[in-house]
DNA sequence: GCCGTTTTCGGCCCGACTGTTTTCAGTCG
């Protein structure tokens, strides 16, 4: 089954192989095409069917033809040929930290080394000592890299943003509290809210870089300092994540934030625009000749390039720059606009005090309504419901400032029968393994307000049917923080089909629960505006479309 | 291999850091 991810990987591998062969510009061209394909919102198949492969940034005639070949046959002959030409071990050498194409090629051509094992033998035998350009430090670095690669599984794995978020926030918080730094911001794909992050780019303004580096290096999360200069430090965390910390002056903070937030292709496009306007842009600012004309804020940088501000979540070079050149972009849904959450869970054993905790937190967050799930099929499929005393406390908590509503969860194959459906005011559809969206229906008189998917549901990778069902029921689709359960894909499909989203708030979770910022970011990446979001305020969103004849509180 | 309100040919982002150097090459992001 051809996939965008696999095609992107093939083109990335082609770039590596061309690197080793000493090609100059082709590797970058293939990498650019690979990154474009990776961030596509649509499968390659339909794009090819419409004959629109050429509209993908970085894809020209030659790569379009290779994509068609891949879609047709599942293979690319050019790739197969390159793999025969270059020993596979050389690509492994290329992927060792600190070793690049030039070095790998020299090993191959000058020493006949074709893989990591032969390289290790050469190091051990001292064959590298006599080679020009290899001093003792370099050789030690190679030895370490080989040892690390042998000990660790093949690295480079990206981490789900949900996993990286708490540690990223802890680091940022520690830097804010313990150093004399004025501004601390985590940039990179983390700030763009990609589903996964490869590393963390932390940006700090301070007039004492050394003190910032000292604080950072001593954090308990930091396992190893890999390099340290006057403006930059690179560390490895205990969980394996790499963190690049940079200290910049306040006058350059906006420019640095743009630069290190990326994406790379967004930046390259910005520089092209700058050049067209007779300007230069780098991480220090926008320059006309020697004069810096912008740099302290991101808005200044975009304005100097005659562009409207572009939200980080949109910076993927998918047309956002062209749109910003035409005028202001529509405002994406904002954290302050989220006014409620209809899908708050309490465990079946929860008591009245748990209700108070949830309600208190909802008030602190200035929400105007919450829906609490009082029953549904449990993880094992058997029905459960909250104890009557807890439900009574829920009803009592309802007041004009915070409307509290009761929900039940339903699934097509496991519609609960022994639930207090009597007290439920709306239902939340929950896809279950192997179930058919068409079968999803709530008990009589109970409106379905939301369809929320959970990890492990069989159809979560093919959400279209569920989103269509939500659309037909007039329900919203919940967006959560799960990279692996493809929440951001759900958000994109829902948005493209005009189905409303609901942003999960993580209400009731632990203090460092990343649910809300990530779910919100996924919605924003999908281009969601306030009217697209069911739980974003604006006055037009009734909490529940209530069946007629019901009590009103 | 891609791309074009300077171009269909001749460019291709740009700066920090490291190691090995007597002024620079390679790697990384």
Short mmCIF file of C-alpha atoms in Angstrom, two decimals, chain A residues 42-369:
data_model
loop_
_atom_site.label_atom_id
_atom_site.label_comp_id
_atom_site.label_asym_id
_atom_site.label_seq_id
_atom_site.Cartn_x
_atom_site.Cartn_y
_atom_site.Cartn_z
CA UNK A 42 -3.80 14.78 1.07
CA UNK A 43 -2.64 11.41 -0.25
CA UNK A 44 -0.42 11.43 -3.32
CA UNK A 45 -2.82 9.16 -5.25
CA UNK A 46 -5.65 11.68 -5.74
CA UNK A 47 -3.18 14.47 -6.44
CA UNK A 48 -1.57 12.39 -9.17
CA UNK A 49 -5.00 11.47 -10.54
CA UNK A 50 -5.76 15.17 -10.96
CA UNK A 51 -2.33 15.61 -12.61
CA UNK A 52 -1.34 18.13 -9.95
CA UNK A 53 1.90 16.62 -8.60
CA UNK A 54 3.77 19.58 -10.06
CA UNK A 55 2.00 21.93 -7.66
CA UNK A 56 3.78 20.33 -4.69
CA UNK A 57 6.68 22.61 -3.70
CA UNK A 58 9.98 21.07 -4.77
CA UNK A 59 8.40 18.55 -7.12
CA UNK A 60 9.24 19.07 -10.79
CA UNK A 61 8.96 16.86 -13.86
CA UNK A 62 11.57 14.30 -12.82
CA UNK A 63 10.33 13.72 -9.27
CA UNK A 64 6.67 13.79 -10.38
CA UNK A 65 7.45 10.97 -12.78
CA UNK A 66 9.12 9.00 -9.96
CA UNK A 67 6.05 9.52 -7.77
CA UNK A 68 3.80 8.20 -10.55
CA UNK A 69 6.09 5.19 -10.93
CA UNK A 70 5.91 4.59 -7.18
CA UNK A 71 2.12 4.82 -7.12
CA UNK A 72 1.87 2.47 -10.09
CA UNK A 73 4.43 -0.18 -9.10
CA UNK A 74 5.37 0.48 -5.48
CA UNK A 75 9.00 0.90 -6.52
CA UNK A 76 11.32 3.48 -8.04
CA UNK A 77 13.89 2.02 -10.45
CA UNK A 78 16.26 4.95 -9.90
CA UNK A 79 16.29 4.22 -6.16
CA UNK A 80 16.91 0.52 -6.74
CA UNK A 81 19.85 1.40 -9.01
CA UNK A 82 21.39 3.78 -6.46
CA UNK A 83 21.11 1.15 -3.75
CA UNK A 84 23.13 -1.26 -5.93
CA UNK A 85 25.75 1.40 -6.58
CA UNK A 86 26.39 2.43 -2.97
CA UNK A 87 27.21 -0.10 -0.25
CA UNK A 88 24.34 0.07 2.29
CA UNK A 89 26.78 0.41 5.20
CA UNK A 90 27.91 3.81 3.96
CA UNK A 91 24.47 5.23 4.66
CA UNK A 92 24.77 3.93 8.22
CA UNK A 93 28.10 5.74 8.57
CA UNK A 94 26.46 8.87 7.19
CA UNK A 95 23.89 8.76 9.95
CA UNK A 96 26.44 8.71 12.75
CA UNK A 97 26.48 12.08 14.54
CA UNK A 98 29.33 14.30 13.37
CA UNK A 99 29.96 12.30 10.22
CA UNK A 100 28.60 13.56 6.93
CA UNK A 101 28.67 12.71 3.25
CA UNK A 102 32.18 14.07 2.63
CA UNK A 103 33.69 11.95 5.36
CA UNK A 104 31.72 8.82 4.46
CA UNK A 105 32.79 9.19 0.85
CA UNK A 106 36.45 9.57 1.82
CA UNK A 107 36.28 6.40 3.92
CA UNK A 108 34.84 4.59 0.93
CA UNK A 109 37.13 5.96 -1.78
CA UNK A 110 40.42 6.32 0.11
CA UNK A 111 40.21 3.45 2.58
CA UNK A 112 37.75 1.04 0.98
CA UNK A 113 35.53 1.17 4.08
CA UNK A 114 31.96 0.13 3.30
CA UNK A 115 30.26 0.02 6.68
CA UNK A 116 30.40 0.72 10.42
CA UNK A 117 32.08 -2.60 11.24
CA UNK A 118 34.96 -1.96 8.83
CA UNK A 119 35.21 1.60 10.14
CA UNK A 120 35.52 0.29 13.70
CA UNK A 121 38.28 -2.11 12.56
CA UNK A 122 40.11 0.76 10.86
CA UNK A 123 39.90 2.91 13.97
CA UNK A 124 41.14 0.06 16.16
CA UNK A 125 44.04 -0.67 13.78
CA UNK A 126 45.09 2.97 13.72
CA UNK A 127 44.58 3.26 9.98
CA UNK A 128 42.89 6.65 10.39
CA UNK A 129 45.86 8.21 12.19
CA UNK A 130 47.78 8.68 8.98
CA UNK A 131 44.90 10.15 7.00
CA UNK A 132 45.04 13.90 6.39
CA UNK A 133 42.41 15.83 8.32
CA UNK A 134 41.90 13.21 11.04
CA UNK A 135 43.43 14.30 14.34
CA UNK A 136 43.07 12.58 17.71
CA UNK A 137 39.86 14.44 18.63
CA UNK A 138 38.11 13.52 15.41
CA UNK A 139 39.12 9.88 15.73
CA UNK A 140 37.86 9.81 19.33
CA UNK A 141 34.59 11.30 18.14
CA UNK A 142 34.21 8.58 15.53
CA UNK A 143 34.98 5.90 18.11
CA UNK A 144 32.34 7.33 20.47
CA UNK A 145 29.76 7.60 17.71
CA UNK A 146 30.33 3.99 16.69
CA UNK A 147 30.04 2.81 20.27
CA UNK A 148 26.86 4.84 20.87
CA UNK A 149 25.29 3.52 17.66
CA UNK A 150 26.10 -0.07 18.65
CA UNK A 151 24.62 0.41 22.13
CA UNK A 152 21.49 2.33 21.16
CA UNK A 153 18.79 1.27 18.76
CA UNK A 154 18.97 3.07 15.41
CA UNK A 155 18.16 6.57 16.54
CA UNK A 156 16.61 9.59 14.94
CA UNK A 157 13.21 8.52 16.15
CA UNK A 158 10.92 11.48 16.71
CA UNK A 159 8.99 11.71 19.94
CA UNK A 160 5.22 12.25 20.16
CA UNK A 161 4.65 15.87 21.13
CA UNK A 162 2.41 14.67 23.95
CA UNK A 163 5.42 12.95 25.53
CA UNK A 164 7.82 15.83 24.93
CA UNK A 165 5.49 18.56 26.16
CA UNK A 166 5.77 18.17 29.95
CA UNK A 167 9.59 17.99 29.93
CA UNK A 168 9.77 20.93 27.51
CA UNK A 169 7.62 23.02 29.82
CA UNK A 170 9.67 21.99 32.85
CA UNK A 171 12.86 23.14 31.11
CA UNK A 172 11.31 26.43 30.03
CA UNK A 173 9.91 27.00 33.51
CA UNK A 174 13.27 26.31 35.17
CA UNK A 175 15.03 28.71 32.81
CA UNK A 176 12.44 31.39 33.50
CA UNK A 177 12.73 30.96 37.24
CA UNK A 178 16.39 30.36 37.81
CA UNK A 179 18.23 32.43 35.25
CA UNK A 180 18.16 36.13 34.61
CA UNK A 181 16.70 35.56 31.19
CA UNK A 182 13.94 37.85 30.09
CA UNK A 183 12.16 35.77 27.51
CA UNK A 184 12.11 32.02 27.12
CA UNK A 185 10.39 30.37 24.18
CA UNK A 186 10.44 26.85 22.79
CA UNK A 187 10.61 27.12 19.01
CA UNK A 188 10.97 24.45 16.32
CA UNK A 189 8.36 21.89 15.32
CA UNK A 190 7.23 21.90 18.97
CA UNK A 191 5.95 25.43 18.50
CA UNK A 192 4.41 24.56 15.16
CA UNK A 193 2.62 21.73 17.02
CA UNK A 194 3.71 18.98 14.71
CA UNK A 195 2.55 15.55 15.87
CA UNK A 196 6.10 14.55 16.68
CA UNK A 197 9.25 16.46 17.61
CA UNK A 198 12.80 15.53 16.67
CA UNK A 199 14.46 17.89 19.14
CA UNK A 200 13.71 20.99 21.20
CA UNK A 201 14.93 24.45 20.19
CA UNK A 202 14.90 26.73 23.21
CA UNK A 203 15.40 30.46 22.73
CA UNK A 204 16.35 32.82 25.53
CA UNK A 205 17.18 36.50 25.82
CA UNK A 206 19.74 37.31 28.46
CA UNK A 207 22.76 39.50 29.01
CA UNK A 208 24.41 36.62 30.83
CA UNK A 209 24.59 33.64 28.46
CA UNK A 210 27.05 31.79 30.69
CA UNK A 211 24.62 31.86 33.61
CA UNK A 212 21.81 30.56 31.39
CA UNK A 213 24.00 27.72 30.13
CA UNK A 214 25.04 26.84 33.68
CA UNK A 215 21.43 26.72 34.84
CA UNK A 216 20.44 24.59 31.89
CA UNK A 217 23.34 22.15 32.17
CA UNK A 218 22.53 21.47 35.83
CA UNK A 219 18.86 20.61 35.28
CA UNK A 220 18.11 17.07 36.46
CA UNK A 221 16.67 16.20 33.04
CA UNK A 222 20.00 16.91 31.30
CA UNK A 223 22.17 13.85 30.85
CA UNK A 224 25.01 15.14 28.71
CA UNK A 225 26.35 18.41 27.28
CA UNK A 226 27.31 17.79 23.71
CA UNK A 227 28.65 21.18 22.72
CA UNK A 228 28.83 24.64 24.18
CA UNK A 229 29.81 27.89 22.51
CA UNK A 230 29.27 31.54 23.33
CA UNK A 231 25.67 31.69 22.07
CA UNK A 232 24.62 28.07 21.78
CA UNK A 233 24.58 24.92 23.86
CA UNK A 234 23.45 21.44 22.86
CA UNK A 235 22.44 18.86 25.44
CA UNK A 236 20.95 15.39 25.48
CA UNK A 237 18.17 14.70 27.97
CA UNK A 238 17.77 11.51 29.96
CA UNK A 239 14.84 10.55 27.72
CA UNK A 240 17.10 10.81 24.65
CA UNK A 241 15.72 14.09 23.34
CA UNK A 242 18.25 16.63 22.06
CA UNK A 243 17.85 20.22 23.21
CA UNK A 244 19.49 23.17 21.46
CA UNK A 245 19.59 26.26 23.67
CA UNK A 246 20.38 29.63 22.12
CA UNK A 247 20.86 32.98 23.77
CA UNK A 248 20.04 36.02 21.65
CA UNK A 249 19.87 39.76 22.25
CA UNK A 250 16.37 41.28 22.69
CA UNK A 251 16.65 43.27 19.45
CA UNK A 252 16.97 39.98 17.54
CA UNK A 253 14.50 37.87 19.50
CA UNK A 254 11.67 38.05 16.94
CA UNK A 255 13.97 37.24 14.06
CA UNK A 256 15.49 34.34 15.97
CA UNK A 257 12.02 33.09 16.86
CA UNK A 258 10.98 33.09 13.21
CA UNK A 259 14.22 31.45 12.18
CA UNK A 260 14.21 28.67 14.77
CA UNK A 261 10.48 28.02 14.59
CA UNK A 262 10.86 27.15 10.91
CA UNK A 263 9.84 25.21 9.05
CA UNK A 264 12.98 25.12 7.01
CA UNK A 265 11.01 25.47 3.79
CA UNK A 266 9.05 28.38 5.24
CA UNK A 267 12.39 30.08 6.06
CA UNK A 268 13.87 29.46 2.65
CA UNK A 269 10.78 30.98 1.06
CA UNK A 270 11.02 34.01 3.39
CA UNK A 271 14.62 34.59 2.32
CA UNK A 272 13.66 34.43 -1.31
CA UNK A 273 11.04 37.10 -0.68
CA UNK A 274 13.59 39.20 1.17
CA UNK A 275 16.03 38.97 -1.71
CA UNK A 276 13.30 40.00 -4.15
CA UNK A 277 12.72 43.10 -2.04
CA UNK A 278 16.42 43.95 -1.82
CA UNK A 279 16.60 42.77 1.80
CA UNK A 280 18.36 40.06 3.72
CA UNK A 281 16.83 38.02 6.53
CA UNK A 282 18.68 35.85 9.02
CA UNK A 283 18.29 34.94 12.71
CA UNK A 284 19.43 38.45 13.72
CA UNK A 285 16.87 40.46 11.83
CA UNK A 286 15.81 41.87 8.49
CA UNK A 287 18.55 43.98 6.92
CA UNK A 288 18.71 46.60 4.21
CA UNK A 289 22.41 46.73 3.54
CA UNK A 290 24.06 47.04 6.96
CA UNK A 291 20.99 48.50 8.60
CA UNK A 292 18.68 46.28 10.67
CA UNK A 293 15.10 47.34 9.89
CA UNK A 294 13.31 44.67 11.98
CA UNK A 295 14.07 41.94 14.49
CA UNK A 296 12.66 42.42 17.98
CA UNK A 297 9.24 40.83 17.31
CA UNK A 298 7.96 38.30 14.81
CA UNK A 299 5.28 40.70 13.61
CA UNK A 300 8.00 43.27 12.78
CA UNK A 301 9.92 40.70 10.77
CA UNK A 302 6.90 39.71 8.68
CA UNK A 303 5.86 43.36 8.29
CA UNK A 304 9.34 44.32 7.03
CA UNK A 305 8.89 41.68 4.32
CA UNK A 306 5.46 43.19 3.51
CA UNK A 307 3.72 40.08 4.85
CA UNK A 308 0.88 39.71 7.33
CA UNK A 309 1.72 37.84 10.54
CA UNK A 310 1.65 34.07 10.12
CA UNK A 311 0.79 31.84 13.10
CA UNK A 312 3.49 29.25 13.92
CA UNK A 313 1.12 26.34 13.28
CA UNK A 314 0.78 27.39 9.63
CA UNK A 315 4.48 27.81 8.80
CA UNK A 316 4.96 24.83 6.52
CA UNK A 317 5.32 26.55 3.15
CA UNK A 318 1.95 25.25 2.00
CA UNK A 319 0.74 28.55 0.57
CA UNK A 320 0.62 30.56 3.81
CA UNK A 321 3.28 33.00 2.59
CA UNK A 322 1.41 33.75 -0.63
CA UNK A 323 -1.75 34.29 1.42
CA UNK A 324 0.07 36.61 3.83
CA UNK A 325 1.34 38.64 0.88
CA UNK A 326 -2.27 39.24 -0.20
CA UNK A 327 -3.49 40.45 3.19
CA UNK A 328 -4.16 39.50 6.82
CA UNK A 329 -4.83 35.81 7.45
CA UNK A 330 -8.07 34.82 9.18
CA UNK A 331 -7.59 34.57 12.95
CA UNK A 332 -7.17 30.96 14.09
CA UNK A 333 -9.11 29.80 17.12
CA UNK A 334 -7.40 31.10 20.26
CA UNK A 335 -6.96 29.60 23.74
CA UNK A 336 -8.97 32.41 25.32
CA UNK A 337 -11.93 31.59 23.07
CA UNK A 338 -12.40 28.08 24.44
CA UNK A 339 -15.31 28.37 26.87
CA UNK A 340 -16.35 24.83 27.64
CA UNK A 341 -15.68 21.12 27.50
CA UNK A 342 -18.42 18.55 26.98
CA UNK A 343 -16.26 15.49 27.46
CA UNK A 344 -14.98 15.42 31.02
CA UNK A 345 -14.41 12.00 32.53
CA UNK A 346 -14.62 10.89 36.13
CA UNK A 347 -13.67 7.34 37.06
CA UNK A 348 -16.67 5.11 37.94
CA UNK A 349 -15.54 5.24 41.59
CA UNK A 350 -15.55 9.06 41.69
CA UNK A 351 -17.30 10.72 44.59
CA UNK A 352 -18.88 14.13 45.16
CA UNK A 353 -15.50 15.71 46.06
CA UNK A 354 -14.18 14.82 42.61
CA UNK A 355 -17.06 16.77 41.15
CA UNK A 356 -16.08 19.77 43.27
CA UNK A 357 -12.49 19.54 42.04
CA UNK A 358 -13.59 19.49 38.37
CA UNK A 359 -16.08 22.29 38.85
CA UNK A 360 -13.50 24.41 40.71
CA UNK A 361 -11.00 23.95 37.92
CA UNK A 362 -13.59 24.81 35.29
CA UNK A 363 -14.34 28.04 37.15
CA UNK A 364 -10.63 28.88 37.44
CA UNK A 365 -10.32 28.46 33.68
CA UNK A 366 -13.34 30.70 33.22
CA UNK A 367 -15.30 28.04 31.36
CA UNK A 368 -19.03 28.65 31.06
CA UNK A 369 -20.09 25.02 30.71
#
